[in-house]
C-alpha cells in the first residue's frame, strides 16, 4: 500500500505499522473471574456468559434501562415500492409504551410476492430513512441531524436533496432480490450523536444527567436499546420471520450491532461492518484508533468507566474477542476494508479468531481459518470474515458477503 493510502486511512499520529504492535495478552473468555476453566456449554451459559456480559456492560457500554412494552402503529398501509420489487411498511414505535410519543420510525422493505415469512436485515442508518433508497414516499427526517461542519449549517442531506444519498450502503433492491427484507431506523431518532450532557434523546426520558455514575449508559447503549425495540416491532410484523432477524451495522453502528447481538439473543445473526476500535478490532493491539481517542473524540459513546482504559488498553479485563464471543453460538460476520487501517482489519480478523474457542465449546465451528484471507474471499464457519478491497464504507460487495453468509448459516 502506498504511503498516501495509509495517510488517507486515518489521522496522523497513530500506529499503522504492524511491526509496532506491542506484545499483548488477551484475557481468556473461557476462564471465569474466579480463575476457573469453563468446561462445558452449561457453565458458559449459567456462569461465564452472564459474568462477561455484566463486565462489558459495566466497563464499556453502560447499563440501559428496561424497554417499554411495545406500542407501535402503522404509518401507512403497506404499499408497493421500488418498481414493484418490494412492499414498504412504515411503522412508528413509541419510546414510552404509550401512544403519546416520542418514538422512532422504522422503515421496512419486504420482497414482493414472498412465499412465506422472510429473514430481515435490521440496522440503524446515519442520515435518515429517506436517504436509504430513492423511494419518494419516505418522509425526510425531522429529527436531530449533525451539522455540516464546513458550511456551519444543518446537514444538507436532511432535506429532499439527501433522498437516496445512502442507497449504495443499503442495497435494498439487491437484498429484496435475494429474498431478504431490510428494516432500518435513523439513529438520530433514538439519540443525537453528540456530547449533549444527556439532555436529549432517550437519555432525557430516563432522568438525563441525574444520578448517573461510571456505569450509566452511553449513546451506543441507547442506540442498542432502540434496535431492540425495533426487533420487538419486527417480530409482530406479518411477512417477517422473527426468528431470522439479522442485526447489521457500519462503523460506530457496527459497534452498536455487536453490543445488540451480545445483549439480545433474539438476533439470529450479527454483522459488524468496519466497526474497528470499540467494535470487532482488538484494542490491545493499539493499531489505528485507540481507546483514548474514542473516549476523547466521542465521550458520549461509551460509559464513564471506559475512560480507565484510555492509553491503558493493557489493563482491560476483556477485549473485542470477549464482546464478539457473547453472540456465540449464533452466526456472526465481520467485514473489513483493505484501506480502512483506522479500523484495523487485522485486529478485526483476530477478534473473530480469538472468540472462536467459545463457538467450539458450544459445539459450533468458529472462524475455521487462522490466517487472514486475501481480499474479496468470504471465509469462516459460524464466524465469518470478509475483507473488501477499498475504503471505509458499505458496498454491494459487502452485501453480497452478508447474504452469501446468511444463505449458508440461517436456515428457516
Ligand atoms: C470515526 C471513529 C470510528 C467510527 C467512525 C464512524 O472514524 O473514529 O470509531 O467507527 O467514525 O462511525 O464512521
XYZ file of C-alpha atoms and ligand atoms in Angstrom:
425
model
C 0.000 0.000 0.000
C 1.319 3.470 -0.849
C 2.118 5.959 1.900
C -0.672 8.176 0.558
C -3.249 5.436 1.024
C -2.070 4.880 4.575
C -2.402 8.569 5.360
C -5.891 8.720 3.969
C -6.887 5.731 6.099
C -6.798 7.606 9.382
C -5.464 10.646 11.218
C -1.697 11.016 11.651
C -0.056 10.315 14.977
C -1.470 6.815 15.340
C 0.125 3.476 14.674
C -0.423 1.925 11.240
C 2.652 -0.297 11.382
C 2.225 -3.972 12.186
C 5.811 -4.104 13.467
C 4.956 -1.520 16.150
C 2.082 -3.514 17.637
C 3.076 -4.126 21.276
C 3.138 -7.532 22.913
C -0.240 -8.068 24.481
C -2.058 -10.766 26.362
C -5.724 -11.486 25.771
C -7.922 -12.421 28.715
C -9.317 -15.912 28.154
C -13.078 -15.722 27.517
C -13.285 -19.300 28.772
C -11.917 -18.597 32.235
C -14.144 -17.149 34.944
C -13.227 -14.135 37.049
C -12.521 -16.621 39.824
C -9.973 -18.367 37.575
C -11.974 -21.480 36.764
C -11.867 -23.002 33.297
C -15.259 -23.033 31.580
C -15.618 -26.697 30.831
C -18.918 -27.004 29.004
C -21.847 -25.222 27.392
C -23.821 -25.329 30.605
C -21.103 -23.489 32.528
C -20.748 -20.929 29.739
C -24.479 -20.252 29.807
C -25.012 -20.256 33.568
C -21.792 -18.656 34.793
C -19.375 -17.209 32.300
C -21.678 -15.583 29.746
C -23.619 -13.579 32.368
C -20.346 -12.597 34.074
C -18.738 -11.394 30.833
C -21.898 -9.574 29.742
C -22.068 -7.745 33.084
C -18.351 -6.875 32.879
C -18.561 -5.368 29.382
C -21.773 -3.571 30.274
C -20.221 -2.014 33.393
C -16.817 -1.185 31.892
C -17.655 -0.240 28.331
C -21.205 0.470 27.128
C -23.098 1.158 30.357
C -26.385 -0.136 31.647
C -29.556 0.729 29.732
C -32.965 0.887 31.381
C -35.630 -1.696 30.540
C -37.510 -1.210 27.283
C -41.160 -0.205 27.412
C -43.855 -2.642 26.311
C -44.242 -2.430 22.551
C -46.569 0.304 21.348
C -46.430 0.691 17.591
C -48.627 1.924 14.810
C -48.514 1.562 11.021
C -47.923 4.988 9.447
C -49.348 3.867 6.129
C -50.985 0.822 4.574
C -48.241 -1.453 3.276
C -47.538 -0.201 -0.232
C -45.850 -1.451 -3.384
C -42.413 0.111 -3.743
C -39.172 0.007 -5.735
C -40.882 -0.588 -9.044
C -42.973 -3.459 -7.703
C -39.984 -5.379 -6.267
C -40.862 -4.691 -2.633
C -43.630 -3.956 -0.195
C -42.900 -0.959 2.020
C -44.027 -0.662 5.637
C -43.540 2.422 7.783
C -44.084 1.940 11.480
C -43.973 4.320 14.428
C -42.585 2.751 17.612
C -43.135 4.635 20.863
C -40.343 5.111 23.426
C -42.835 5.332 26.277
C -45.034 2.301 25.642
C -47.886 4.730 25.016
C -49.416 6.474 22.043
C -48.005 9.790 23.184
C -44.508 9.741 21.690
C -41.655 10.396 21.458
C -40.643 7.484 19.336
C -38.875 6.352 16.209
C -39.872 5.494 12.697
C -38.918 2.115 11.276
C -38.832 1.688 7.510
C -39.175 -1.863 6.209
C -38.981 -3.264 2.683
C -40.033 -6.883 2.216
C -39.622 -8.768 -1.069
C -42.843 -8.619 -3.105
C -44.536 -11.955 -3.661
C -42.564 -13.837 -0.968
C -43.919 -17.354 -0.420
C -43.562 -17.195 3.363
C -42.004 -15.159 6.169
C -38.611 -13.799 5.150
C -35.346 -13.162 7.018
C -34.740 -9.460 7.595
C -31.565 -7.399 7.984
C -32.200 -4.723 10.638
C -29.776 -1.847 11.051
C -29.608 1.763 12.104
C -28.807 4.375 9.474
C -26.699 7.545 9.745
C -28.679 10.146 7.800
C -32.420 9.489 7.951
C -34.706 6.856 6.456
C -35.196 8.966 3.324
C -31.510 8.500 2.437
C -31.667 4.699 2.298
C -33.496 4.437 -1.057
C -34.735 6.882 -3.651
C -38.330 5.929 -2.788
C -40.184 9.281 -2.873
C -42.778 8.126 -0.321
C -40.408 8.152 2.655
C -40.546 11.489 4.513
C -37.356 13.477 5.045
C -36.267 13.071 8.666
C -37.415 15.757 11.071
C -35.113 14.513 13.864
C -31.765 15.868 15.007
C -29.107 15.828 12.287
C -25.398 16.588 12.526
C -24.138 19.973 11.455
C -22.346 20.320 8.192
C -19.033 21.366 9.727
C -17.786 23.227 6.631
C -20.946 25.157 5.891
C -21.849 25.623 9.570
C -25.419 24.605 8.791
C -27.652 21.597 9.270
C -26.511 18.662 7.112
C -27.956 19.230 3.627
C -28.857 15.552 3.434
C -31.663 16.219 5.922
C -33.513 17.783 3.000
C -35.040 16.470 -0.200
C -31.534 16.700 -1.685
C -30.452 13.848 0.560
C -33.004 11.371 -0.714
C -31.252 8.149 -1.694
C -27.812 9.508 -0.751
C -27.047 6.353 1.313
C -28.699 3.913 -1.110
C -25.317 2.447 -2.045
C -24.781 1.496 1.589
C -28.201 -0.110 1.925
C -28.641 -2.032 -1.315
C -32.354 -2.551 -0.729
C -33.226 -3.627 -4.313
C -30.347 -6.127 -4.247
C -31.335 -7.570 -0.846
C -35.034 -7.935 -1.676
C -33.996 -9.515 -4.987
C -32.221 -12.161 -2.928
C -35.281 -12.796 -0.764
C -34.301 -10.719 2.283
C -36.206 -7.893 3.906
C -34.383 -4.734 5.002
C -35.502 -2.753 8.053
C -33.902 0.461 9.221
C -34.255 3.208 11.793
C -32.492 6.567 11.806
C -30.119 6.565 14.794
C -30.822 10.267 15.390
C -34.438 9.360 16.217
C -33.105 7.463 19.228
C -30.211 9.541 20.473
C -28.497 12.524 18.813
C -24.869 11.670 18.190
C -23.312 14.454 20.228
C -21.937 15.053 23.672
C -25.011 16.877 24.940
C -24.831 16.189 28.695
C -27.582 13.541 28.283
C -30.114 16.314 27.745
C -31.757 14.897 24.666
C -32.674 11.600 23.013
C -33.809 8.648 25.072
C -31.374 9.516 27.884
C -33.544 12.553 28.653
C -36.594 10.297 29.005
C -34.746 8.349 31.686
C -33.519 11.053 34.019
C -30.936 12.782 31.802
C -27.751 13.568 33.745
C -29.451 12.983 37.097
C -27.908 10.250 39.266
C -25.508 8.991 36.599
C -22.384 7.063 37.527
C -19.482 5.441 35.667
C -21.646 2.530 34.574
C -24.574 4.573 33.218
C -25.473 4.113 29.576
C -23.789 5.969 26.749
C -25.078 6.539 23.225
C -24.123 3.108 21.862
C -26.191 1.514 24.631
C -29.036 3.912 23.742
C -28.892 3.032 20.026
C -28.866 -0.650 21.069
C -31.962 -0.048 23.201
C -33.685 1.393 20.111
C -32.594 -1.503 17.897
C -34.109 -3.956 20.360
C -37.360 -2.008 20.306
C -37.225 -2.238 16.515
C -36.901 -6.001 16.844
C -39.919 -6.058 19.179
C -41.933 -4.415 16.402
C -40.486 -6.561 13.608
C -41.430 -9.736 15.462
C -45.075 -8.655 15.191
C -44.981 -7.794 11.512
C -46.702 -10.195 9.106
C -44.323 -11.489 6.440
C -41.258 -11.217 8.731
C -39.578 -14.319 10.132
C -38.870 -13.057 13.663
C -36.501 -15.989 14.206
C -34.258 -14.813 11.375
C -33.631 -11.159 12.101
C -30.032 -10.182 11.371
C -28.614 -7.185 13.172
C -26.225 -5.177 10.967
C -24.254 -2.001 11.486
C -21.427 0.002 9.933
C -18.647 1.720 11.864
C -19.998 3.246 15.136
C -23.235 1.476 14.288
C -21.221 -1.739 13.803
C -20.011 -1.366 17.389
C -23.716 -0.968 18.214
C -24.677 -4.119 16.263
C -22.099 -6.162 18.202
C -23.456 -4.922 21.527
C -27.048 -5.568 20.396
C -26.152 -9.141 19.419
C -24.487 -9.597 22.805
C -27.369 -8.361 24.927
C -30.268 -9.674 22.849
C -30.190 -13.320 21.894
C -33.246 -12.913 19.696
C -30.948 -11.525 16.983
C -30.338 -14.638 14.916
C -27.159 -13.310 13.315
C -24.874 -10.293 13.690
C -22.925 -8.327 11.074
C -20.152 -5.944 12.097
C -19.081 -3.795 9.124
C -15.812 -1.863 9.641
C -16.588 -1.470 13.368
C -12.940 -1.035 14.392
C -11.839 0.093 17.858
C -14.587 -0.363 20.431
C -16.044 -2.898 17.983
C -14.545 -6.032 16.437
C -10.882 -4.896 16.493
C -8.624 -5.951 19.364
C -7.983 -2.730 21.272
C -4.833 -4.079 22.906
C -3.061 -4.033 19.513
C -3.059 -0.224 19.553
C -3.282 -0.175 15.773
C -5.219 2.707 14.199
C -7.836 4.189 16.503
C -7.232 3.759 20.248
C -9.446 3.666 23.322
C -8.097 7.077 24.389
C -9.007 8.564 21.050
C -12.514 7.055 21.203
C -13.046 8.487 24.668
C -11.850 11.965 23.738
C -13.426 12.318 20.285
C -16.709 10.669 21.251
C -17.053 10.975 25.042
C -20.756 10.113 24.841
C -20.486 6.738 23.045
C -19.288 4.616 25.979
C -19.830 4.744 29.729
C -17.570 6.725 32.079
C -15.776 3.606 33.308
C -14.359 3.004 29.823
C -12.062 6.028 30.338
C -9.992 3.928 32.739
C -8.585 2.243 29.650
C -7.577 5.358 27.705
C -3.848 4.952 26.944
C -4.196 1.897 29.199
C -5.564 -0.873 26.963
C -3.283 -3.403 28.642
C -5.416 -3.142 31.785
C -8.657 -4.101 30.033
C -10.014 -7.321 31.578
C -11.668 -8.113 28.230
C -11.210 -7.147 24.592
C -13.095 -7.270 21.296
C -12.935 -11.071 21.209
C -14.869 -11.174 24.501
C -17.547 -8.863 23.096
C -17.771 -10.949 19.906
C -17.983 -14.208 21.897
C -21.226 -13.063 23.539
C -23.025 -13.791 20.249
C -21.913 -17.455 20.244
C -23.151 -19.899 19.053
C -25.241 -17.712 16.735
C -23.600 -16.797 13.426
C -21.573 -13.589 13.277
C -19.888 -11.981 10.280
C -17.051 -9.471 10.472
C -16.323 -7.378 7.394
C -13.341 -5.062 6.938
C -11.913 -2.946 4.120
C -8.300 -3.006 2.916
C -7.794 0.781 3.104
C -9.580 1.196 6.426
C -6.484 0.965 8.608
C -8.071 3.261 11.197
C -10.446 0.340 11.963
C -7.574 -2.217 11.933
C -8.759 -5.003 9.569
C -6.254 -7.452 11.011
C -7.386 -6.642 14.553
C -10.964 -7.290 13.442
C -9.974 -10.655 11.970
C -8.132 -11.544 15.178
C -11.186 -10.522 17.236
C -13.147 -13.227 15.409
C -10.300 -15.723 15.636
C -9.836 -15.372 19.393
C -13.586 -15.535 20.010
C -13.808 -18.832 18.140
C -12.977 -21.142 21.092
C -16.347 -20.141 22.566
C -18.178 -21.299 19.424
C -16.213 -24.546 19.552
C -17.069 -25.122 23.207
C -20.719 -24.699 22.240
C -20.401 -27.331 19.511
C -20.167 -24.983 16.529
C -17.347 -24.171 14.151
C -15.706 -20.802 14.811
C -13.763 -18.960 12.139
C -12.252 -22.196 10.878
C -9.120 -20.492 9.460
C -6.184 -18.980 11.294
C -4.693 -16.763 8.579
C -6.300 -13.645 7.195
C -7.770 -14.439 3.772
C -6.866 -12.457 0.673
C -9.288 -9.621 -0.160
C -12.740 -10.439 -1.562
C -12.815 -14.005 -0.226
C -15.510 -14.812 2.314
C -14.232 -17.366 4.842
C -15.477 -18.908 8.036
C -17.717 -21.365 9.784
C -20.314 -19.843 12.124
C -17.958 -16.882 12.488
C -17.335 -15.339 9.085
C -14.764 -12.863 7.830
C -14.655 -10.812 4.634
C -12.069 -8.206 3.608
C -13.336 -5.924 0.856
C -10.917 -4.019 -1.347
C -11.330 -0.278 -0.811
C -12.093 2.324 1.842
C -14.262 2.531 4.978
C -17.775 2.109 3.565
C -20.581 -0.350 2.828
C -20.971 -1.507 -0.767
C -22.842 -4.118 -2.747
C -19.803 -6.382 -2.378
C -20.273 -6.256 1.400
C -23.975 -7.030 0.997
C -23.124 -9.957 -1.257
C -20.899 -11.332 1.525
C -23.643 -10.704 4.133
C -26.250 -12.596 2.144
C -23.944 -15.399 0.944
C -23.027 -15.984 4.602
C -26.659 -15.752 5.748
C -27.841 -18.131 2.991
C -25.412 -20.699 4.360
C -25.910 -20.317 8.121
C -29.518 -19.121 8.589
C -31.841 -21.875 7.529
C -35.597 -21.388 8.085
C -14.795 7.699 13.324
C -14.474 6.961 14.591
C -14.736 5.461 14.442
C -16.114 5.219 13.906
C -16.345 6.033 12.662
C -17.769 6.000 12.124
O -13.876 7.348 12.325
O -13.155 7.229 14.921
O -14.598 4.823 15.695
O -16.313 3.850 13.677
O -16.095 7.388 12.923
O -18.683 5.655 12.839
O -17.934 6.404 10.970
